[in-house]
């Protein structure tokens, strides 16, 4: 990916994005990628995680170009792997989309599940990405409520069998 224009980088910084933190997930995104520390603690797969929103431009395995915001909850990754065949995230994602009235998609970045919200050329021209950031923040809060409850119900169901 080419470097971000100075205007786009300045806009990201205005909203609090900075260099990626030194953590495993940060390095699945190609350079340049930037992170927004939401200062939110969320339930992770093994412990409490700090929620970061990433801005990156990523080409998927299908050669689709994704430019926008990404969030990868480790609890979702755990559930998609450990409860594969017993549970599908699609229904939960559809509900969240409807509740938040936003276009969020589940995508894979270097094999990691990420929730993705596009930032299109119009938003860059208008220098306004607050709605995408707001939607992503609300999404993080919703998932931190929904995913642990679903995990508990899946575990309870397994214990019964």
C-alpha positions as a printed Julia matrix, in Angstrom:
161×3 Matrix{Float64}:
   0.0     0.0    0.0
   1.15    3.5   -0.71
   1.79    5.95   2.09
  -1.12    8.0    3.41
  -1.33   11.58   2.23
  -0.3    14.16   4.83
  -3.94   15.34   4.99
  -5.29   11.88   5.75
  -2.59   11.21   8.32
  -3.34   14.56   9.98
  -7.05   13.67  10.12
  -6.32   10.31  11.74
  -4.06   12.0   14.29
  -6.76   14.61  14.99
  -9.04   11.75  16.04
  -6.34   10.19  18.25
  -4.72    7.62  15.97
  -1.0     7.05  16.37
   1.6     4.41  15.63
   0.63    0.82  16.3
   1.22   -0.48  19.81
   3.73   -3.28  20.25
   1.32   -6.18  20.45
   0.76   -9.26  18.3
  -2.37   -8.09  16.5
  -0.78   -4.81  15.44
   1.59   -6.58  13.11
  -1.04   -8.42  11.03
  -1.73   -5.16   9.23
   0.57   -4.06   6.44
   2.33   -0.73   6.83
   1.19    1.92   7.13
  -1.38    1.17   9.81
  -2.39    3.31  12.74
  -4.12    2.55  16.02
  -6.59    4.36  18.22
  -6.35    3.35  21.86
  -9.99    3.38  22.93
  -8.95    3.13  26.59
 -11.65    0.49  26.87
 -11.01   -2.81  28.63
 -12.9    -5.75  27.16
 -13.16   -9.43  27.96
 -10.57  -11.32  25.95
 -10.05  -14.98  25.21
  -7.78  -15.57  28.23
  -7.7   -12.25  30.07
  -8.85   -8.67  29.86
  -7.82   -6.98  26.61
  -7.34   -3.35  25.71
  -9.5    -2.49  22.69
  -7.66   -0.89  19.79
  -9.24    0.34  16.58
  -6.9     0.14  13.61
  -6.9     2.14  10.42
  -5.33    0.26   7.51
  -5.65   -0.49   3.85
  -5.68   -4.25   3.36
  -5.98   -6.5    0.36
  -7.92   -9.67   1.18
  -7.19  -13.12  -0.18
  -9.97  -12.46  -2.7
  -8.06   -9.36  -3.89
 -10.65   -7.0   -2.38
  -9.19   -3.71  -1.16
 -10.43   -2.74   2.31
  -9.75    0.81   3.48
 -11.08    1.7    6.87
 -11.34    0.78  10.5
 -10.7    -2.67  11.94
 -11.34   -4.2   15.35
 -10.35   -7.73  16.29
 -11.77   -9.01  19.57
  -9.74  -11.99  20.75
 -12.86  -13.47  22.33
 -14.51  -13.61  18.9
 -11.49  -15.38  17.43
 -11.57  -17.91  20.28
 -15.29  -18.55  19.84
 -15.06  -18.91  16.06
 -12.34  -21.54  16.46
 -13.49  -23.37  19.58
 -17.22  -23.45  18.76
 -16.98  -23.88  15.0
 -20.01  -25.81  13.82
 -21.9   -25.12  17.06
 -22.32  -21.41  16.57
 -22.28  -18.84  13.8
 -21.48  -15.19  14.37
 -23.67  -14.16  11.42
 -26.89  -13.82  13.41
 -25.22  -11.74  16.13
 -23.6    -9.52  13.5
 -26.93   -9.0   11.75
 -28.53   -7.96  15.06
 -25.68   -5.58  15.88
 -25.85   -4.02  12.4
 -29.54   -3.36  12.86
 -29.16   -1.97  16.39
 -26.3     0.34  15.45
 -27.55    1.11  11.94
 -24.08    0.7   10.48
 -22.38   -1.3    7.74
 -19.95   -3.48   9.63
 -18.55   -6.65   8.11
 -16.58   -9.6    9.38
 -13.37   -9.94   7.36
 -10.14  -11.87   7.69
  -6.81  -10.06   7.93
  -3.83  -12.4    7.86
  -6.1   -15.13   9.21
  -7.49  -13.07  12.11
 -11.19  -12.21  12.22
 -11.75   -8.47  12.16
 -14.81   -6.29  12.17
 -14.47   -3.74   9.42
 -16.11   -0.38   8.72
 -15.17    1.31   5.46
 -13.93    4.88   5.16
 -14.68    5.9    1.59
 -13.33    8.71  -0.57
 -16.26   11.0    0.28
 -15.44   10.8    4.0
 -11.8    11.63   3.33
 -12.76   14.58   1.1
 -15.1    15.89   3.78
 -12.39   15.28   6.42
 -15.02   13.65   8.64
 -14.59   10.13   9.98
 -16.33   10.65  13.31
 -19.33    8.51  12.39
 -17.2     5.49  11.53
 -15.23    5.89  14.77
 -18.44    6.31  16.75
 -19.94    3.19  15.15
 -16.81    1.2   15.94
 -16.8     2.37  19.57
 -20.46    1.38  19.94
 -19.69   -1.95  18.28
 -16.91   -2.65  20.79
 -19.29   -1.95  23.67
 -22.05   -4.12  22.2
 -19.72   -7.05  21.57
 -18.19   -6.8   25.03
 -21.71   -7.32  26.34
 -22.91   -9.95  23.84
 -19.89  -12.19  23.27
 -19.24  -13.2   26.91
 -22.92  -14.05  27.39
 -22.96  -16.15  24.24
 -19.77  -17.88  25.34
 -21.34  -18.81  28.66
 -24.44  -20.2   26.95
 -22.28  -22.25  24.57
 -20.25  -23.62  27.47
 -23.42  -24.46  29.4
 -24.8   -26.28  26.38
 -21.59  -28.34  26.11
 -21.73  -29.24  29.79
 -25.23  -30.65  29.31
 -24.11  -33.01  26.56
